[in-house]
Short mmCIF file of C-alpha atoms and ligand atoms in Angstrom, two decimals:
data_model
loop_
_atom_site.label_atom_id
_atom_site.label_comp_id
_atom_site.label_asym_id
_atom_site.label_seq_id
_atom_site.Cartn_x
_atom_site.Cartn_y
_atom_site.Cartn_z
CA MET A 5 -19.76 19.85 20.19
CA THR A 6 -21.79 16.72 20.87
CA ASP A 7 -20.83 13.40 22.37
CA HIS A 8 -21.06 10.47 19.94
CA MET A 9 -21.18 6.88 21.13
CA CYS A 10 -19.95 3.84 19.20
CA ASP A 11 -18.39 0.46 19.94
CA ILE A 12 -15.32 0.84 17.75
CA LEU A 13 -13.78 4.11 16.57
CA VAL A 14 -11.41 3.87 13.59
CA ILE A 15 -8.91 6.71 13.18
CA GLY A 16 -7.96 7.13 9.51
CA GLY A 17 -10.08 6.56 6.40
CA GLY A 18 -7.43 5.25 3.98
CA ILE A 19 -7.44 1.65 2.76
CA ALA A 20 -6.48 0.33 6.22
CA GLY A 21 -9.25 2.15 8.09
CA ALA A 22 -11.91 1.66 5.42
CA SER A 23 -11.26 -2.08 5.00
CA ILE A 24 -11.22 -3.01 8.69
CA ALA A 25 -14.20 -0.73 9.41
CA ALA A 26 -16.23 -2.42 6.67
CA HIS A 27 -15.69 -5.86 8.28
CA LEU A 28 -16.32 -4.62 11.82
CA SER A 29 -19.54 -2.82 10.86
CA GLU A 30 -21.18 -6.24 10.36
CA HIS A 31 -20.77 -6.91 14.09
CA ALA A 32 -20.57 -3.59 15.95
CA ARG A 33 -21.36 0.14 15.86
CA VAL A 34 -18.39 1.55 13.97
CA HIS A 35 -17.39 5.11 13.12
CA VAL A 36 -14.38 6.30 11.07
CA LEU A 37 -12.72 9.66 11.68
CA GLU A 38 -10.68 11.02 8.76
CA MET A 39 -8.79 14.31 9.10
CA GLU A 40 -8.92 15.22 5.38
CA GLU A 41 -11.93 16.18 3.25
CA GLN A 42 -11.30 13.06 1.11
CA PRO A 43 -10.52 9.69 2.73
CA GLY A 44 -8.01 8.63 0.06
CA TYR A 45 -6.04 11.88 0.11
CA HIS A 46 -2.78 10.45 1.49
CA SER A 47 -0.95 7.16 0.68
CA THR A 48 -4.01 5.28 -0.54
CA GLY A 49 -4.66 7.75 -3.33
CA ARG A 50 -0.99 7.95 -4.37
CA SER A 51 0.04 4.33 -4.93
CA ALA A 52 1.39 2.60 -8.04
CA ALA A 53 -1.53 0.13 -7.83
CA LEU A 54 0.58 -3.02 -8.24
CA PHE A 55 -0.51 -6.50 -7.17
CA SER A 56 2.49 -8.84 -6.90
CA GLU A 57 2.79 -12.05 -4.90
CA THR A 58 6.59 -11.92 -5.24
CA TYR A 59 7.07 -8.43 -3.74
CA GLY A 60 7.85 -7.81 -0.06
CA ASN A 61 8.83 -10.10 2.81
CA THR A 62 7.32 -13.48 3.74
CA ALA A 63 4.41 -12.00 5.70
CA ILE A 64 3.55 -9.59 2.87
CA ARG A 65 3.69 -12.36 0.27
CA ALA A 66 1.40 -14.57 2.37
CA LEU A 67 -1.12 -11.74 2.82
CA THR A 68 -0.97 -10.87 -0.88
CA ARG A 69 -1.54 -14.50 -1.95
CA ALA A 70 -4.47 -14.68 0.44
CA SER A 71 -5.94 -11.46 -1.02
CA ARG A 72 -5.98 -12.65 -4.63
CA SER A 73 -9.30 -14.50 -4.54
CA PHE A 74 -11.16 -11.45 -3.16
CA LEU A 75 -9.56 -9.12 -5.69
CA ALA A 76 -10.16 -11.53 -8.58
CA SER A 77 -13.81 -12.15 -7.69
CA PRO A 78 -15.12 -9.65 -5.16
CA PRO A 79 -18.47 -10.30 -3.46
CA PRO A 80 -21.58 -9.32 -5.47
CA GLY A 81 -22.33 -5.60 -5.20
CA PHE A 82 -18.86 -4.71 -3.85
CA CYS A 83 -17.76 -2.86 -6.99
CA SER A 84 -18.85 -2.12 -10.53
CA VAL A 85 -15.60 -2.83 -12.42
CA PRO A 86 -13.01 -5.63 -12.10
CA LEU A 87 -10.47 -4.91 -9.35
CA LEU A 88 -7.54 -6.63 -11.11
CA LYS A 89 -6.24 -6.13 -14.63
CA PRO A 90 -3.39 -8.51 -15.53
CA ARG A 91 -0.09 -6.79 -16.26
CA PRO A 92 3.24 -8.68 -16.18
CA VAL A 93 6.22 -7.27 -14.32
CA LEU A 94 9.53 -7.39 -16.19
CA ILE A 95 12.46 -7.35 -13.78
CA ILE A 96 15.51 -6.17 -15.69
CA GLY A 97 19.19 -6.55 -14.86
CA GLN A 98 21.81 -4.30 -16.38
CA VAL A 99 25.60 -4.34 -16.48
CA GLY A 100 26.92 -3.92 -12.92
CA GLN A 101 23.95 -5.76 -11.43
CA GLN A 102 25.08 -9.34 -12.08
CA VAL A 103 24.80 -10.54 -8.47
CA ALA A 104 21.27 -9.21 -7.98
CA PHE A 105 20.24 -10.42 -11.41
CA ASP A 106 21.60 -13.95 -10.80
CA ASP A 107 19.64 -14.01 -7.58
CA ALA A 108 16.42 -13.05 -9.43
CA VAL A 109 17.05 -15.71 -12.07
CA ARG A 110 17.55 -18.37 -9.35
CA GLN A 111 14.02 -17.65 -8.11
CA ALA A 112 12.55 -18.11 -11.58
CA VAL A 113 11.26 -21.51 -12.68
CA PRO A 114 10.95 -22.37 -16.40
CA GLY A 115 7.35 -23.04 -17.45
CA THR A 116 5.83 -21.18 -14.48
CA GLU A 117 4.48 -17.64 -14.07
CA VAL A 118 7.96 -16.45 -13.03
CA GLU A 119 10.45 -17.21 -15.81
CA ALA A 120 13.87 -15.97 -16.91
CA LEU A 121 13.92 -14.34 -20.37
CA THR A 122 16.65 -13.64 -22.89
CA VAL A 123 17.34 -10.07 -23.99
CA ASP A 124 15.37 -10.69 -27.22
CA GLN A 125 12.38 -12.08 -25.32
CA ALA A 126 12.47 -9.08 -22.98
CA LEU A 127 12.53 -6.71 -25.99
CA GLY A 128 9.53 -8.57 -27.40
CA LEU A 129 7.56 -7.52 -24.32
CA CYS A 130 8.96 -4.01 -23.99
CA PRO A 131 10.52 -2.76 -27.26
CA VAL A 132 11.99 0.42 -25.75
CA LEU A 133 14.53 -1.44 -23.57
CA ARG A 134 18.13 -0.74 -24.58
CA PRO A 135 19.66 -4.11 -25.51
CA GLU A 136 23.23 -2.91 -24.91
CA GLY A 137 24.00 -3.37 -21.23
CA LEU A 138 20.89 -5.51 -20.62
CA LEU A 139 21.82 -8.79 -18.93
CA GLY A 140 18.36 -10.26 -19.40
CA ALA A 141 15.07 -10.20 -17.55
CA VAL A 142 12.75 -12.19 -15.34
CA VAL A 143 9.06 -11.93 -16.11
CA ASP A 144 6.35 -12.37 -13.48
CA ARG A 145 3.05 -13.03 -15.27
CA GLY A 146 1.01 -13.38 -12.08
CA THR A 147 0.98 -9.64 -11.39
CA ALA A 148 -1.78 -7.11 -12.05
CA ASP A 149 -2.90 -3.49 -11.81
CA ILE A 150 -5.35 -2.85 -8.97
CA GLU A 151 -8.34 -0.51 -9.31
CA VAL A 152 -7.42 1.23 -6.05
CA HIS A 153 -10.22 3.81 -5.99
CA GLU A 154 -12.84 1.12 -6.63
CA LEU A 155 -11.39 -1.15 -3.90
CA HIS A 156 -11.22 1.67 -1.36
CA HIS A 157 -14.71 2.93 -2.15
CA GLY A 158 -16.06 -0.64 -2.20
CA TYR A 159 -15.01 -0.87 1.46
CA LEU A 160 -16.48 2.56 2.26
CA ARG A 161 -19.79 1.50 0.66
CA ALA A 162 -19.73 -1.76 2.66
CA LEU A 163 -19.14 0.28 5.84
CA LYS A 164 -22.23 2.35 5.06
CA ARG A 165 -24.31 -0.76 4.29
CA GLY A 166 -23.24 -2.18 7.64
CA GLY A 167 -24.63 0.92 9.38
CA GLY A 168 -21.19 2.44 10.06
CA GLY A 169 -20.38 6.14 9.78
CA LEU A 170 -17.56 8.23 8.32
CA SER A 171 -16.71 11.80 9.30
CA THR A 172 -14.25 13.75 7.15
CA ALA A 173 -12.39 16.93 8.15
CA ALA A 174 -12.36 15.21 11.54
CA ARG A 175 -8.80 15.30 12.83
CA VAL A 176 -8.30 13.53 16.15
CA THR A 177 -6.50 15.90 18.50
CA ASP A 178 -6.71 14.26 21.92
CA ILE A 179 -7.34 10.78 23.34
CA GLN A 180 -8.25 10.09 26.98
CA ARG A 181 -9.41 7.05 28.89
CA ASP A 182 -11.79 6.71 31.84
CA ALA A 183 -13.49 3.77 33.56
CA LYS A 184 -16.04 3.48 30.71
CA GLY A 185 -13.54 3.42 27.81
CA TRP A 186 -11.96 5.83 25.35
CA ILE A 187 -12.85 9.50 24.92
CA VAL A 188 -11.59 10.87 21.61
CA HIS A 189 -11.65 14.58 20.80
CA SER A 190 -11.81 15.50 17.13
CA ALA A 191 -12.54 18.49 14.91
CA VAL A 192 -16.16 17.29 14.59
CA GLY A 193 -16.86 16.48 18.22
CA THR A 194 -16.12 14.05 21.03
CA PHE A 195 -16.51 10.31 20.54
CA ARG A 196 -16.76 7.57 23.15
CA ALA A 197 -15.83 4.00 22.23
CA ALA A 198 -14.73 0.77 23.88
CA ILE A 199 -12.09 0.12 21.20
CA ILE A 200 -9.95 2.44 19.07
CA VAL A 201 -8.43 1.19 15.80
CA ASN A 202 -5.37 3.21 14.87
CA ALA A 203 -5.31 3.27 11.05
CA ALA A 204 -3.70 6.70 10.76
CA GLY A 205 -1.06 5.70 8.16
CA ALA A 206 2.08 7.84 8.51
CA TRP A 207 0.54 9.47 11.60
CA ALA A 208 -0.09 6.17 13.41
CA GLY A 209 2.93 6.75 15.69
CA GLU A 210 1.56 10.18 16.70
CA VAL A 211 -1.94 8.80 17.31
CA GLY A 212 -0.37 6.01 19.40
CA SER A 213 1.42 8.64 21.53
CA LEU A 214 -1.84 10.54 22.08
CA ALA A 215 -3.30 7.35 23.59
CA GLY A 216 -0.20 6.49 25.64
CA ALA A 217 0.38 3.35 23.53
CA GLN A 218 3.74 1.69 22.93
CA ASP A 219 6.25 3.18 20.49
CA ILE A 220 6.38 0.87 17.46
CA GLY A 221 9.22 2.82 15.79
CA LEU A 222 7.18 3.76 12.73
CA GLU A 223 9.19 5.31 9.89
CA PRO A 224 7.29 7.12 7.11
CA ARG A 225 9.35 7.07 3.92
CA ARG A 226 8.64 9.26 0.91
CA ARG A 227 8.22 7.74 -2.53
CA THR A 228 8.01 9.91 -5.65
CA ALA A 229 6.14 9.29 -8.89
CA ALA A 230 5.55 11.12 -12.15
CA LEU A 231 3.40 10.61 -15.23
CA ILE A 232 5.30 11.04 -18.48
CA GLU A 233 4.21 10.81 -22.10
CA PRO A 234 5.06 7.66 -24.09
CA PRO A 235 6.59 8.08 -27.56
CA ARG A 236 3.93 9.33 -30.01
CA ASP A 237 4.24 6.30 -32.31
CA ALA A 238 4.15 3.66 -29.54
CA THR A 239 1.15 1.83 -28.16
CA SER A 240 2.42 1.38 -24.64
CA ASP A 241 -0.78 0.29 -22.88
CA HIS A 242 0.10 -3.41 -23.19
CA TRP A 243 3.73 -3.01 -22.03
CA PRO A 244 4.63 -4.74 -18.79
CA MET A 245 5.69 -2.85 -15.70
CA VAL A 246 9.49 -2.58 -15.92
CA LEU A 247 11.26 -2.92 -12.58
CA ASP A 248 14.99 -2.53 -12.04
CA VAL A 249 16.33 -5.68 -10.33
CA GLU A 250 17.71 -3.56 -7.46
CA GLU A 251 14.49 -1.50 -7.37
CA ARG A 252 16.31 1.66 -8.45
CA PHE A 253 13.37 2.69 -10.64
CA TYR A 254 10.17 1.38 -12.15
CA MET A 255 7.96 2.32 -15.09
CA LYS A 256 4.41 1.24 -15.72
CA PRO A 257 1.71 2.11 -18.28
CA ASP A 258 -1.05 4.16 -16.70
CA ALA A 259 -4.12 5.29 -18.67
CA GLY A 260 -2.24 6.18 -21.87
CA LEU A 261 0.77 7.61 -20.01
CA LEU A 262 3.76 6.06 -18.23
CA LEU A 263 4.13 6.12 -14.46
CA LEU A 264 7.77 6.53 -13.46
CA SER A 265 9.31 6.30 -9.99
CA PRO A 266 12.89 6.31 -8.68
CA ALA A 267 11.62 3.93 -5.95
CA ASP A 268 12.98 6.35 -3.34
CA GLU A 269 12.56 5.77 0.39
CA THR A 270 13.47 9.05 2.08
CA LEU A 271 12.79 9.12 5.83
CA THR A 272 10.26 11.90 6.43
CA ALA A 273 8.06 13.22 9.24
CA PRO A 274 4.33 12.57 8.66
CA CYS A 275 3.14 15.25 6.21
CA ASP A 276 1.39 15.98 2.94
CA ALA A 277 4.36 14.59 0.99
CA GLN A 278 5.54 16.57 -2.03
CA PRO A 279 7.78 15.41 -4.89
CA ASP A 280 11.42 16.48 -4.83
CA GLU A 281 12.87 17.70 -8.17
CA MET A 282 16.07 15.75 -7.56
CA ASP A 283 14.18 12.47 -7.15
CA ILE A 284 12.31 13.11 -10.41
CA ALA A 285 15.63 13.85 -12.17
CA ILE A 286 17.14 10.62 -10.81
CA ALA A 287 14.15 8.61 -12.08
CA ILE A 288 14.44 10.16 -15.55
CA ASP A 289 18.18 9.49 -15.70
CA ARG A 290 17.73 5.82 -14.74
CA LEU A 291 14.86 5.40 -17.22
CA GLU A 292 16.81 6.98 -20.07
CA THR A 293 19.82 4.75 -19.29
CA ALA A 294 17.75 1.57 -19.39
CA THR A 295 15.44 2.47 -22.30
CA THR A 296 15.39 4.50 -25.50
CA LEU A 297 12.67 6.74 -24.03
CA GLU A 298 13.39 10.47 -23.87
CA VAL A 299 11.38 12.31 -21.27
CA ARG A 300 10.23 15.58 -22.82
CA ARG A 301 7.25 16.43 -20.68
CA ILE A 302 6.08 15.53 -17.19
CA ARG A 303 2.28 15.55 -17.09
CA SER A 304 2.03 15.36 -13.31
CA LYS A 305 4.11 14.39 -10.30
CA TRP A 306 3.43 13.50 -6.71
CA ALA A 307 4.86 11.80 -3.65
CA GLY A 308 3.37 9.71 -0.90
CA LEU A 309 4.50 8.09 2.33
CA ARG A 310 5.11 4.37 2.77
CA SER A 311 5.42 3.67 6.50
CA PHE A 312 7.50 0.80 7.85
CA VAL A 313 8.66 -0.67 11.14
CA ARG A 314 12.04 -2.38 11.44
CA ASP A 315 11.04 -5.82 10.06
CA ARG A 316 8.86 -4.32 7.27
CA SER A 317 5.82 -6.38 8.29
CA PRO A 318 2.50 -4.71 9.17
CA VAL A 319 1.64 -3.90 12.78
CA VAL A 320 -1.79 -5.34 13.47
CA GLY A 321 -3.07 -6.27 16.92
CA PHE A 322 -3.90 -4.91 20.36
CA ASP A 323 -1.35 -2.63 21.99
CA GLY A 324 0.87 -4.01 24.74
CA LEU A 325 0.29 -1.02 27.06
CA GLN A 326 -3.23 0.26 26.41
CA PRO A 327 -6.12 -2.21 26.49
CA GLY A 328 -8.69 -1.55 23.80
CA PHE A 329 -6.16 0.21 21.54
CA PHE A 330 -5.71 -1.73 18.28
CA TRP A 331 -3.00 -1.09 15.67
CA MET A 332 -3.65 -1.36 11.91
CA ALA A 333 -0.50 0.34 10.68
CA ALA A 334 2.90 0.05 8.95
CA LEU A 335 1.47 -1.24 5.69
CA GLY A 336 4.61 -0.07 3.90
CA GLY A 337 4.43 -0.30 0.12
CA TYR A 338 1.87 -3.10 0.18
CA GLY A 339 -1.27 -1.77 1.88
CA ILE A 340 -3.45 -2.04 -1.23
CA GLN A 341 -2.51 -5.52 -2.39
CA THR A 342 -2.79 -6.99 1.13
CA ALA A 343 -5.99 -5.17 2.17
CA PRO A 344 -8.52 -7.99 1.68
CA ALA A 345 -6.69 -10.61 3.75
CA LEU A 346 -5.21 -8.22 6.29
CA SER A 347 -8.51 -6.47 7.04
CA ALA A 348 -10.37 -9.78 7.47
CA MET A 349 -7.66 -11.06 9.83
CA ALA A 350 -7.53 -7.73 11.72
CA ALA A 351 -11.31 -7.64 12.21
CA ASP A 352 -11.21 -11.19 13.61
CA LEU A 353 -8.43 -10.13 15.99
CA VAL A 354 -10.45 -7.12 17.19
CA LEU A 355 -13.50 -9.30 17.74
CA GLY A 356 -11.47 -12.00 19.54
CA ARG A 357 -12.37 -14.56 16.85
CA TRP A 358 -8.96 -15.15 15.28
CA ARG A 359 -7.45 -18.61 15.77
CA ASP A 360 -4.04 -19.33 14.25
CA GLN A 361 -4.73 -23.05 14.02
CA GLY A 362 -6.96 -23.84 11.06
CA SER A 363 -7.92 -20.27 10.25
CA ALA A 364 -4.47 -19.27 9.04
CA PRO A 365 -4.49 -21.13 5.71
CA PHE A 366 -2.03 -18.70 4.23
CA GLY A 367 0.58 -19.54 6.84
CA LEU A 368 0.64 -16.34 8.88
CA CYS A 369 0.30 -16.24 12.67
CA ALA A 370 -1.02 -13.32 14.69
CA ASP A 371 2.38 -13.07 16.43
CA ASP A 372 4.07 -12.34 13.07
CA ILE A 373 2.28 -9.00 12.83
CA SER A 374 1.50 -8.25 16.48
CA PRO A 375 2.83 -4.99 18.02
CA ALA A 376 4.16 -7.19 20.86
CA ARG A 377 7.09 -8.28 18.63
CA LEU A 378 8.35 -4.67 18.62
CA ARG A 379 8.55 -4.16 22.38
C1 FAD B 418 4.22 6.15 -4.50
C2 FAD B 418 3.60 4.98 -3.78
C3 FAD B 418 3.43 3.78 -4.45
C4 FAD B 418 2.79 2.70 -3.82
N1 FAD B 418 2.54 1.58 -4.55
C5 FAD B 418 1.85 0.55 -4.00
C6 FAD B 418 1.49 -0.58 -4.77
O1 FAD B 418 1.80 -0.64 -5.95
N2 FAD B 418 0.79 -1.58 -4.17
C7 FAD B 418 0.41 -1.52 -2.84
O2 FAD B 418 -0.22 -2.46 -2.35
N3 FAD B 418 0.74 -0.44 -2.09
C8 FAD B 418 1.44 0.59 -2.63
N4 FAD B 418 1.78 1.68 -1.89
C9 FAD B 418 1.51 1.64 -0.44
C10 FAD B 418 0.07 1.94 -0.11
O3 FAD B 418 -0.36 3.11 -0.76
C11 FAD B 418 -0.03 2.10 1.43
O4 FAD B 418 0.48 0.95 2.07
C12 FAD B 418 -1.46 2.28 1.88
O5 FAD B 418 -2.14 3.26 1.13
C13 FAD B 418 -1.49 2.66 3.36
O6 FAD B 418 -2.84 2.84 3.72
P1 FAD B 418 -3.23 3.53 5.09
O7 FAD B 418 -4.70 3.53 5.16
O8 FAD B 418 -2.43 2.89 6.18
O9 FAD B 418 -2.65 5.02 4.98
P2 FAD B 418 -3.33 6.34 4.35
O10 FAD B 418 -3.94 6.09 3.04
O11 FAD B 418 -2.32 7.42 4.42
O12 FAD B 418 -4.52 6.62 5.36
C14 FAD B 418 -4.29 7.08 6.67
C15 FAD B 418 -5.34 8.14 6.92
O13 FAD B 418 -5.29 8.55 8.28
C16 FAD B 418 -5.67 9.90 8.32
N5 FAD B 418 -5.22 10.46 9.61
C17 FAD B 418 -3.95 10.61 10.04
N6 FAD B 418 -3.93 11.19 11.27
C18 FAD B 418 -5.22 11.40 11.63
C19 FAD B 418 -5.85 11.97 12.75
N7 FAD B 418 -5.13 12.46 13.79
N8 FAD B 418 -7.20 12.05 12.78
C20 FAD B 418 -7.95 11.56 11.74
N9 FAD B 418 -7.40 11.02 10.62
C21 FAD B 418 -6.06 10.94 10.57
C22 FAD B 418 -4.96 10.51 7.12
O14 FAD B 418 -5.56 11.71 6.70
C23 FAD B 418 -5.08 9.39 6.10
O15 FAD B 418 -6.17 9.58 5.20
C24 FAD B 418 2.39 2.80 -2.47
C25 FAD B 418 2.57 4.00 -1.78
C26 FAD B 418 3.16 5.09 -2.43
C27 FAD B 418 3.31 6.37 -1.67
#
């Protein structure tokens, strides 16, 4: 085992770790430690790939709005295919959901990207909806599919161009501190660094404990998804994503198949999340109630962890107890769509360059996402 030296050590090679490391590598010696063989093995590789500026709380919406320009026109050489592909989201309300549906309609504005639709208009967009029991729909035309793999690997390529390193199969097992900084023991050796970035996804709470950092109350929550076959005679690729107004299920075209999720949020310990048969059955039942689709065959199924703290905003900033320990965690169900803005802001915070006044054009202050708010 050798000793490796760097300025900033990033723990976790998912979208959070890759994106912040790419920015930091322009200014410092950066190394990323990822415990799996593949850096996108956990949440980042299991998402539904949605970009929506109307999803999540105020902080998430601000970060998502601020990420659009990067995703719509990434810097030259960042990626080889477009990162966004427009796909409307159709929010449907059914009998028994009048209150939630009325609320959704109140947020819609005629003539804008977010508009209320009649049942017939909704059927025009997604012909398999069952008209009986459908109250109506709200369409959001500003939404898109994200090329997650390309975005993630664009950041990993940028990290490499910046001179940064990535070690896989490199689980961090112990974190110590001496007068010179952090000493991090991993499966591939010992690393010394002045700053640690904790981007360990569902394991961020555990990594924080290893370093003696504050408890942010991180809660990993399992979400299940399955790919099902569309009807043989239907061309479903152009259908919108269909989202239940109370987020009880969603369905979305995905490379010739349909991605289905019961939008579950089961509290789980950090792990290699696996789909639960009951959650898949619930998703199928809700889909078959809302549409004329009959699920005959599941092509594949998976689950992943979406990790939240109590206010559902990300936790990004230096720890309140351990100097030089930086959090980039709790990205919930929004870590992909917020990555461009959040990673740029996080890198500025690490480097001590972030100023709320003037440089927060999207209306978010460092305090809104700081771990200090959770103490
Ligand atoms: C089903 C599902 C649907 C989703 N849909 C969307 C969506 O439509 N849009 C959106 O924006 N977001 C979505 N998300 C959320 C998004 O996937 C996450 O917010 C994001 O991937 C979190 O990224 P991360 O880098 O924090 O976590 P991860 O991708 O899990 O990365 C953390 C990494 O840290 C590594 N690690 C952990 N412990 C250690 C250790 N001790 N040593 C070294 N490495 C370690 C892990 O191996 C892992 O690779 C969805 C998530 C799920 C599960």
